[in-house]
Amino acid sequence: MGAAVARRLIREGAKVALCARGVERLEATAAALRAEGGDVLTVQADVSKEWQVEHFVDAAHARFGRVDALVNNAGTAAARAFTSVSDAEWEADLQLKLFAAIRASRQAFPLLKEAGGGAIVNVLAIGAKTPGANSSPSSVSRAAGMALTKSLSKEWGPHGIRVNAVLVGIVESGQWVRRAHEVGKPVESFQQEMARHAGIPLGRVGKAEEFADLVAFLLSPRAGYISGTAINVDGGLSSAV
């Protein structure tokens, strides 16, 4: 999904900085974007590590001379029974899904002010609004991300910085491709089964491009009066509006 966002932003004329832990996938994504004419910076970084997040944001500013937008899009599917989650697993999930966004936003704040304002999008999950049983630790980490979104939108709005969240349901991503391979099924049929099992009203898994279109819109001046909101991208799956 992060690659889809980067592709949409490149096509809209943005210069993009990407970070990831895995160098091979990071560079492969960047090569594809550059083939489309994109100006792309890559930085290998583990966003659960404070100094690596700070280095990434600073590297983007050094390369492009300004920062206009930030997308916090780190996370993995981690949902189990509450009593089966250890303290170490709670801490790891919060570091990846909450503290990474806190640190990146904090590092980007003066740069966004310097640019005259900007936008932040926090990518969360629908469990942030409607947590279910056996959804720890992810739903709790994501709910904290939604609170962060609202808090920052109010605190930073006077500086011209808009902060929104996108809450994802079941959308095409690398984790579902890997899961399909693990169970030995074609990706398309695996995703169709997922959609049926989940009861998605639209009857299908979301496309990464549909998610990316919303993120790009929220970052753009076209969404200039939208801040502090959390928008579902879930095909109608969630019971929350």
PDB file of C-alpha atoms in Angstrom:
ATOM      1  CA  MET A   1       0.000   0.000   0.000  1.00  0.00           C
ATOM      2  CA  GLY A   2       2.881   2.343   0.684  1.00  0.00           C
ATOM      3  CA  ALA A   3       4.200   1.754  -2.815  1.00  0.00           C
ATOM      4  CA  ALA A   4       0.767   2.549  -4.252  1.00  0.00           C
ATOM      5  CA  VAL A   5       0.687   5.853  -2.349  1.00  0.00           C
ATOM      6  CA  ALA A   6       4.165   6.755  -3.578  1.00  0.00           C
ATOM      7  CA  ARG A   7       3.153   5.960  -7.165  1.00  0.00           C
ATOM      8  CA  ARG A   8       0.032   8.142  -6.952  1.00  0.00           C
ATOM      9  CA  LEU A   9       2.007  11.029  -5.452  1.00  0.00           C
ATOM     10  CA  ILE A  10       4.690  10.747  -8.134  1.00  0.00           C
ATOM     11  CA  ARG A  11       2.026  10.854 -10.830  1.00  0.00           C
ATOM     12  CA  GLU A  12       0.650  14.022  -9.248  1.00  0.00           C
ATOM     13  CA  GLY A  13       4.061  15.653  -9.426  1.00  0.00           C
ATOM     14  CA  ALA A  14       5.334  15.178  -5.885  1.00  0.00           C
ATOM     15  CA  LYS A  15       8.886  14.374  -4.880  1.00  0.00           C
ATOM     16  CA  VAL A  16       8.830  11.406  -2.563  1.00  0.00           C
ATOM     17  CA  ALA A  17      11.047  10.005   0.199  1.00  0.00           C
ATOM     18  CA  LEU A  18      10.535   6.355   1.122  1.00  0.00           C
ATOM     19  CA  CYS A  19      11.877   4.298   3.987  1.00  0.00           C
ATOM     20  CA  ALA A  20      11.682   0.613   4.788  1.00  0.00           C
ATOM     21  CA  ARG A  21      13.646  -2.051   6.608  1.00  0.00           C
ATOM     22  CA  GLY A  22      14.207  -4.250   3.550  1.00  0.00           C
ATOM     23  CA  VAL A  23      16.659  -2.733   1.084  1.00  0.00           C
ATOM     24  CA  GLU A  24      15.750  -4.964  -1.859  1.00  0.00           C
ATOM     25  CA  ARG A  25      12.038  -4.153  -1.892  1.00  0.00           C
ATOM     26  CA  LEU A  26      12.766  -0.519  -1.113  1.00  0.00           C
ATOM     27  CA  GLU A  27      15.111  -0.123  -4.060  1.00  0.00           C
ATOM     28  CA  ALA A  28      12.866  -2.144  -6.383  1.00  0.00           C
ATOM     29  CA  THR A  29       9.963   0.174  -5.563  1.00  0.00           C
ATOM     30  CA  ALA A  30      12.140   3.250  -6.079  1.00  0.00           C
ATOM     31  CA  ALA A  31      13.415   1.934  -9.426  1.00  0.00           C
ATOM     32  CA  ALA A  32       9.845   1.464 -10.653  1.00  0.00           C
ATOM     33  CA  LEU A  33       8.937   4.989  -9.557  1.00  0.00           C
ATOM     34  CA  ARG A  34      12.020   6.473 -11.197  1.00  0.00           C
ATOM     35  CA  ALA A  35      11.123   4.663 -14.403  1.00  0.00           C
ATOM     36  CA  GLU A  36       7.942   6.750 -14.372  1.00  0.00           C
ATOM     37  CA  GLY A  37      10.017   9.906 -14.012  1.00  0.00           C
ATOM     38  CA  GLY A  38       9.746  10.218 -10.256  1.00  0.00           C
ATOM     39  CA  ASP A  39      12.248  12.037  -8.054  1.00  0.00           C
ATOM     40  CA  VAL A  40      12.659   9.537  -5.228  1.00  0.00           C
ATOM     41  CA  LEU A  41      14.841   9.343  -2.132  1.00  0.00           C
ATOM     42  CA  THR A  42      15.252   6.022  -0.350  1.00  0.00           C
ATOM     43  CA  VAL A  43      16.472   5.551   3.205  1.00  0.00           C
ATOM     44  CA  GLN A  44      16.795   2.187   4.887  1.00  0.00           C
ATOM     45  CA  ALA A  45      15.183   2.621   8.281  1.00  0.00           C
ATOM     46  CA  ASP A  46      13.373   0.727  10.998  1.00  0.00           C
ATOM     47  CA  VAL A  47      10.724   3.194  12.125  1.00  0.00           C
ATOM     48  CA  SER A  48      10.456   1.523  15.526  1.00  0.00           C
ATOM     49  CA  LYS A  49      13.911   3.012  16.236  1.00  0.00           C
ATOM     50  CA  GLU A  50      13.841   6.676  17.255  1.00  0.00           C
ATOM     51  CA  TRP A  51      17.098   7.827  15.653  1.00  0.00           C
ATOM     52  CA  GLN A  52      16.299   6.107  12.364  1.00  0.00           C
ATOM     53  CA  VAL A  53      12.948   7.907  12.090  1.00  0.00           C
ATOM     54  CA  GLU A  54      14.620  11.237  12.800  1.00  0.00           C
ATOM     55  CA  HIS A  55      17.354  10.517  10.268  1.00  0.00           C
ATOM     56  CA  PHE A  56      14.783   9.682   7.588  1.00  0.00           C
ATOM     57  CA  VAL A  57      12.814  12.911   8.028  1.00  0.00           C
ATOM     58  CA  ASP A  58      15.991  15.000   8.112  1.00  0.00           C
ATOM     59  CA  ALA A  59      17.339  13.249   5.002  1.00  0.00           C
ATOM     60  CA  ALA A  60      14.151  14.082   3.102  1.00  0.00           C
ATOM     61  CA  HIS A  61      14.447  17.739   4.100  1.00  0.00           C
ATOM     62  CA  ALA A  62      18.123  17.836   3.146  1.00  0.00           C
ATOM     63  CA  ARG A  63      17.420  16.295  -0.251  1.00  0.00           C
ATOM     64  CA  PHE A  64      14.360  18.293  -1.271  1.00  0.00           C
ATOM     65  CA  GLY A  65      14.762  21.484   0.769  1.00  0.00           C
ATOM     66  CA  ARG A  66      11.302  21.290   2.290  1.00  0.00           C
ATOM     67  CA  VAL A  67       8.713  18.883   3.705  1.00  0.00           C
ATOM     68  CA  ASP A  68       5.064  19.399   2.778  1.00  0.00           C
ATOM     69  CA  ALA A  69       3.479  16.126   3.833  1.00  0.00           C
ATOM     70  CA  LEU A  70       4.008  13.018   5.922  1.00  0.00           C
ATOM     71  CA  VAL A  71       2.387   9.587   5.652  1.00  0.00           C
ATOM     72  CA  ASN A  72       2.765   7.331   8.680  1.00  0.00           C
ATOM     73  CA  ASN A  73       2.192   3.866   7.256  1.00  0.00           C
ATOM     74  CA  ALA A  74       3.925   1.288   9.432  1.00  0.00           C
ATOM     75  CA  GLY A  75       2.297  -1.813  10.774  1.00  0.00           C
ATOM     76  CA  THR A  76       1.686  -5.516  10.663  1.00  0.00           C
ATOM     77  CA  ALA A  77      -1.340  -7.679  11.397  1.00  0.00           C
ATOM     78  CA  ALA A  78      -1.076  -8.610  15.071  1.00  0.00           C
ATOM     79  CA  ALA A  79      -4.367  -9.766  16.559  1.00  0.00           C
ATOM     80  CA  ARG A  80      -4.688 -12.426  19.245  1.00  0.00           C
ATOM     81  CA  ALA A  81      -6.412 -13.140  22.514  1.00  0.00           C
ATOM     82  CA  PHE A  82      -5.540 -10.538  25.131  1.00  0.00           C
ATOM     83  CA  THR A  83      -4.048 -13.002  27.619  1.00  0.00           C
ATOM     84  CA  SER A  84      -1.690 -14.434  24.985  1.00  0.00           C
ATOM     85  CA  VAL A  85       0.076 -11.105  24.357  1.00  0.00           C
ATOM     86  CA  SER A  86       3.225 -10.542  26.379  1.00  0.00           C
ATOM     87  CA  ASP A  87       4.528  -7.185  27.595  1.00  0.00           C
ATOM     88  CA  ALA A  88       7.323  -7.384  25.043  1.00  0.00           C
ATOM     89  CA  GLU A  89       4.799  -7.905  22.241  1.00  0.00           C
ATOM     90  CA  TRP A  90       2.692  -4.986  23.460  1.00  0.00           C
ATOM     91  CA  GLU A  91       5.762  -2.780  23.511  1.00  0.00           C
ATOM     92  CA  ALA A  92       6.903  -3.867  20.033  1.00  0.00           C
ATOM     93  CA  ASP A  93       3.464  -3.181  18.559  1.00  0.00           C
ATOM     94  CA  LEU A  94       3.223   0.242  20.161  1.00  0.00           C
ATOM     95  CA  GLN A  95       6.743   1.136  19.041  1.00  0.00           C
ATOM     96  CA  LEU A  96       5.925   0.238  15.439  1.00  0.00           C
ATOM     97  CA  LYS A  97       2.392   1.572  15.120  1.00  0.00           C
ATOM     98  CA  LEU A  98       2.204   4.458  17.574  1.00  0.00           C
ATOM     99  CA  PHE A  99       5.648   5.709  18.559  1.00  0.00           C
ATOM    100  CA  ALA A 100       6.872   5.664  14.953  1.00  0.00           C
ATOM    101  CA  ALA A 101       4.072   8.084  14.046  1.00  0.00           C
ATOM    102  CA  ILE A 102       4.716  10.190  17.138  1.00  0.00           C
ATOM    103  CA  ARG A 103       8.419  10.520  16.354  1.00  0.00           C
ATOM    104  CA  ALA A 104       8.011  11.153  12.632  1.00  0.00           C
ATOM    105  CA  SER A 105       5.332  13.769  13.252  1.00  0.00           C
ATOM    106  CA  ARG A 106       7.430  15.480  15.932  1.00  0.00           C
ATOM    107  CA  GLN A 107      10.456  15.590  13.623  1.00  0.00           C
ATOM    108  CA  ALA A 108       8.397  16.845  10.685  1.00  0.00           C
ATOM    109  CA  PHE A 109       6.491  19.518  12.625  1.00  0.00           C
ATOM    110  CA  PRO A 110       9.054  22.354  12.385  1.00  0.00           C
ATOM    111  CA  LEU A 111       9.668  21.514   8.728  1.00  0.00           C
ATOM    112  CA  LEU A 112       5.958  21.638   7.913  1.00  0.00           C
ATOM    113  CA  LYS A 113       5.721  24.997   9.698  1.00  0.00           C
ATOM    114  CA  GLU A 114       8.737  26.204   7.752  1.00  0.00           C
ATOM    115  CA  ALA A 115       6.964  25.255   4.517  1.00  0.00           C
ATOM    116  CA  GLY A 116       3.914  27.308   5.502  1.00  0.00           C
ATOM    117  CA  GLY A 117       1.767  24.344   6.500  1.00  0.00           C
ATOM    118  CA  GLY A 118       1.118  20.875   5.192  1.00  0.00           C
ATOM    119  CA  ALA A 119      -0.641  17.605   5.865  1.00  0.00           C
ATOM    120  CA  ILE A 120      -0.140  14.380   7.784  1.00  0.00           C
ATOM    121  CA  VAL A 121      -2.006  11.145   7.129  1.00  0.00           C
ATOM    122  CA  ASN A 122      -1.870   8.360   9.686  1.00  0.00           C
ATOM    123  CA  VAL A 123      -2.695   4.967   8.199  1.00  0.00           C
ATOM    124  CA  LEU A 124      -4.609   2.921  10.757  1.00  0.00           C
ATOM    125  CA  ALA A 125      -7.149   0.091  10.641  1.00  0.00           C
ATOM    126  CA  ILE A 126     -10.898  -0.120  11.139  1.00  0.00           C
ATOM    127  CA  GLY A 127     -10.247  -1.888  14.439  1.00  0.00           C
ATOM    128  CA  ALA A 128      -9.306   1.541  15.810  1.00  0.00           C
ATOM    129  CA  LYS A 129     -13.025   2.427  15.778  1.00  0.00           C
ATOM    130  CA  THR A 130     -14.534  -1.024  16.170  1.00  0.00           C
ATOM    131  CA  PRO A 131     -12.164  -3.324  18.055  1.00  0.00           C
ATOM    132  CA  GLY A 132     -13.322  -6.891  18.319  1.00  0.00           C
ATOM    133  CA  ALA A 133     -12.493  -9.841  20.497  1.00  0.00           C
ATOM    134  CA  ASN A 134      -9.006 -11.282  20.014  1.00  0.00           C
ATOM    135  CA  SER A 135      -7.785  -8.074  18.403  1.00  0.00           C
ATOM    136  CA  SER A 136      -4.896  -7.222  20.739  1.00  0.00           C
ATOM    137  CA  PRO A 137      -2.503  -5.562  20.468  1.00  0.00           C
ATOM    138  CA  SER A 138      -3.274  -4.015  17.058  1.00  0.00           C
ATOM    139  CA  SER A 139      -6.688  -2.533  17.789  1.00  0.00           C
ATOM    140  CA  VAL A 140      -5.382  -0.760  20.897  1.00  0.00           C
ATOM    141  CA  SER A 141      -2.317   0.631  19.105  1.00  0.00           C
ATOM    142  CA  ARG A 142      -4.504   1.816  16.232  1.00  0.00           C
ATOM    143  CA  ALA A 143      -7.022   3.442  18.568  1.00  0.00           C
ATOM    144  CA  ALA A 144      -4.157   5.378  20.128  1.00  0.00           C
ATOM    145  CA  GLY A 145      -3.188   6.479  16.606  1.00  0.00           C
ATOM    146  CA  MET A 146      -6.685   7.827  16.064  1.00  0.00           C
ATOM    147  CA  ALA A 147      -6.482   9.814  19.304  1.00  0.00           C
ATOM    148  CA  LEU A 148      -3.096  11.143  18.201  1.00  0.00           C
ATOM    149  CA  THR A 149      -4.627  12.221  14.902  1.00  0.00           C
ATOM    150  CA  LYS A 150      -7.395  14.202  16.571  1.00  0.00           C
ATOM    151  CA  SER A 151      -5.109  15.761  19.162  1.00  0.00           C
ATOM    152  CA  LEU A 152      -2.554  16.945  16.610  1.00  0.00           C
ATOM    153  CA  SER A 153      -5.243  18.277  14.260  1.00  0.00           C
ATOM    154  CA  LYS A 154      -6.391  20.625  17.003  1.00  0.00           C
ATOM    155  CA  GLU A 155      -2.925  21.581  18.235  1.00  0.00           C
ATOM    156  CA  TRP A 156      -1.319  22.090  14.825  1.00  0.00           C
ATOM    157  CA  GLY A 157      -4.290  23.400  12.866  1.00  0.00           C
ATOM    158  CA  PRO A 158      -3.364  27.021  13.715  1.00  0.00           C
ATOM    159  CA  HIS A 159      -0.043  26.402  11.958  1.00  0.00           C
ATOM    160  CA  GLY A 160      -1.826  25.330   8.766  1.00  0.00           C
ATOM    161  CA  ILE A 161      -1.064  21.650   9.337  1.00  0.00           C
ATOM    162  CA  ARG A 162      -3.929  19.254   8.672  1.00  0.00           C
ATOM    163  CA  VAL A 163      -3.876  15.801  10.299  1.00  0.00           C
ATOM    164  CA  ASN A 164      -6.175  12.981   9.213  1.00  0.00           C
ATOM    165  CA  ALA A 165      -6.341   9.206   9.432  1.00  0.00           C
ATOM    166  CA  VAL A 166      -7.284   6.527   6.933  1.00  0.00           C
ATOM    167  CA  LEU A 167      -8.714   3.371   8.500  1.00  0.00           C
ATOM    168  CA  VAL A 168      -8.101   0.358   6.323  1.00  0.00           C
ATOM    169  CA  GLY A 169     -10.223  -2.756   6.128  1.00  0.00           C
ATOM    170  CA  ILE A 170      -9.112  -5.613   3.886  1.00  0.00           C
ATOM    171  CA  VAL A 171      -7.064  -4.037   1.119  1.00  0.00           C
ATOM    172  CA  GLU A 172      -4.506  -5.564  -1.250  1.00  0.00           C
ATOM    173  CA  SER A 173      -1.119  -5.646   0.431  1.00  0.00           C
ATOM    174  CA  GLY A 174       2.041  -7.669   0.635  1.00  0.00           C
ATOM    175  CA  GLN A 175       0.919  -9.482   3.777  1.00  0.00           C
ATOM    176  CA  TRP A 176      -2.060 -11.024   1.961  1.00  0.00           C
ATOM    177  CA  VAL A 177       0.151 -12.079  -0.939  1.00  0.00           C
ATOM    178  CA  ARG A 178       2.494 -13.788   1.496  1.00  0.00           C
ATOM    179  CA  ARG A 179      -0.426 -15.431   3.310  1.00  0.00           C
ATOM    180  CA  ALA A 180      -1.810 -16.774   0.015  1.00  0.00           C
ATOM    181  CA  HIS A 181       1.565 -18.263  -0.822  1.00  0.00           C
ATOM    182  CA  GLU A 182       1.794 -19.817   2.634  1.00  0.00           C
ATOM    183  CA  VAL A 183      -1.493 -21.679   2.172  1.00  0.00           C
ATOM    184  CA  GLY A 184      -0.725 -22.545  -1.457  1.00  0.00           C
ATOM    185  CA  LYS A 185      -3.579 -20.631  -3.088  1.00  0.00           C
ATOM    186  CA  PRO A 186      -3.599 -18.126  -5.985  1.00  0.00           C
ATOM    187  CA  VAL A 187      -3.667 -14.599  -4.603  1.00  0.00           C
ATOM    188  CA  GLU A 188      -6.878 -13.616  -6.400  1.00  0.00           C
ATOM    189  CA  SER A 189      -8.893 -16.616  -5.182  1.00  0.00           C
ATOM    190  CA  PHE A 190      -7.472 -16.215  -1.681  1.00  0.00           C
ATOM    191  CA  GLN A 191      -8.621 -12.588  -1.589  1.00  0.00           C
ATOM    192  CA  GLN A 192     -12.064 -13.520  -2.911  1.00  0.00           C
ATOM    193  CA  GLU A 193     -12.393 -16.044  -0.098  1.00  0.00           C
ATOM    194  CA  MET A 194     -11.332 -13.385   2.396  1.00  0.00           C
ATOM    195  CA  ALA A 195     -14.004 -11.004   1.128  1.00  0.00           C
ATOM    196  CA  ARG A 196     -16.723 -13.661   1.388  1.00  0.00           C
ATOM    197  CA  HIS A 197     -15.624 -14.811   4.827  1.00  0.00           C
ATOM    198  CA  ALA A 198     -15.464 -11.242   6.173  1.00  0.00           C
ATOM    199  CA  GLY A 199     -18.829 -10.315   4.687  1.00  0.00           C
ATOM    200  CA  ILE A 200     -17.616  -7.191   2.913  1.00  0.00           C
ATOM    201  CA  PRO A 201     -20.764  -5.504   1.525  1.00  0.00           C
ATOM    202  CA  LEU A 202     -19.084  -4.543  -1.753  1.00  0.00           C
ATOM    203  CA  GLY A 203     -18.100  -8.175  -2.178  1.00  0.00           C
ATOM    204  CA  ARG A 204     -14.400  -7.748  -2.808  1.00  0.00           C
ATOM    205  CA  VAL A 205     -11.067  -6.815  -1.311  1.00  0.00           C
ATOM    206  CA  GLY A 206     -10.053  -3.192  -1.786  1.00  0.00           C
ATOM    207  CA  LYS A 207      -7.448  -2.206  -4.338  1.00  0.00           C
ATOM    208  CA  ALA A 208      -4.229  -0.604  -3.181  1.00  0.00           C
ATOM    209  CA  GLU A 209      -4.794   2.150  -5.751  1.00  0.00           C
ATOM    210  CA  GLU A 210      -8.158   3.025  -4.183  1.00  0.00           C
ATOM    211  CA  PHE A 211      -6.470   3.444  -0.825  1.00  0.00           C
ATOM    212  CA  ALA A 212      -3.695   5.513  -2.428  1.00  0.00           C
ATOM    213  CA  ASP A 213      -6.182   7.814  -4.155  1.00  0.00           C
ATOM    214  CA  LEU A 214      -7.715   8.764  -0.806  1.00  0.00           C
ATOM    215  CA  VAL A 215      -4.345   9.345   0.861  1.00  0.00           C
ATOM    216  CA  ALA A 216      -3.177  11.538  -2.017  1.00  0.00           C
ATOM    217  CA  PHE A 217      -6.413  13.528  -1.872  1.00  0.00           C
ATOM    218  CA  LEU A 218      -6.066  14.140   1.870  1.00  0.00           C
ATOM    219  CA  LEU A 219      -2.499  15.357   1.373  1.00  0.00           C
ATOM    220  CA  SER A 220      -3.474  17.719  -1.435  1.00  0.00           C
ATOM    221  CA  PRO A 221      -4.888  21.262  -1.324  1.00  0.00           C
ATOM    222  CA  ARG A 222      -8.171  19.777  -2.603  1.00  0.00           C
ATOM    223  CA  ALA A 223      -8.729  18.553   0.968  1.00  0.00           C
ATOM    224  CA  GLY A 224      -7.801  21.927   2.422  1.00  0.00           C
ATOM    225  CA  TYR A 225     -10.755  22.041   4.841  1.00  0.00           C
ATOM    226  CA  ILE A 226     -10.557  18.440   6.018  1.00  0.00           C
ATOM    227  CA  SER A 227      -8.706  17.838   9.266  1.00  0.00           C
ATOM    228  CA  GLY A 228      -9.091  15.721  12.370  1.00  0.00           C
ATOM    229  CA  THR A 229     -11.139  13.031  10.669  1.00  0.00           C
ATOM    230  CA  ALA A 230     -10.732   9.275  10.291  1.00  0.00           C
ATOM    231  CA  ILE A 231     -12.047   7.848   7.024  1.00  0.00           C
ATOM    232  CA  ASN A 232     -12.810   4.162   6.511  1.00  0.00           C
ATOM    233  CA  VAL A 233     -11.554   2.420   3.364  1.00  0.00           C
ATOM    234  CA  ASP A 234     -13.232  -0.940   3.886  1.00  0.00           C
ATOM    235  CA  GLY A 235     -15.960  -1.558   1.319  1.00  0.00           C
ATOM    236  CA  GLY A 236     -18.577  -0.943   4.006  1.00  0.00           C
ATOM    237  CA  LEU A 237     -17.236  -3.657   6.333  1.00  0.00           C
ATOM    238  CA  SER A 238     -17.034  -1.666   9.549  1.00  0.00           C
ATOM    239  CA  SER A 239     -20.154  -1.021  11.607  1.00  0.00           C
ATOM    240  CA  ALA A 240     -18.815   2.443  12.519  1.00  0.00           C
ATOM    241  CA  VAL A 241     -19.271   5.504  10.321  1.00  0.00           C
TER     242      VAL A 241
END
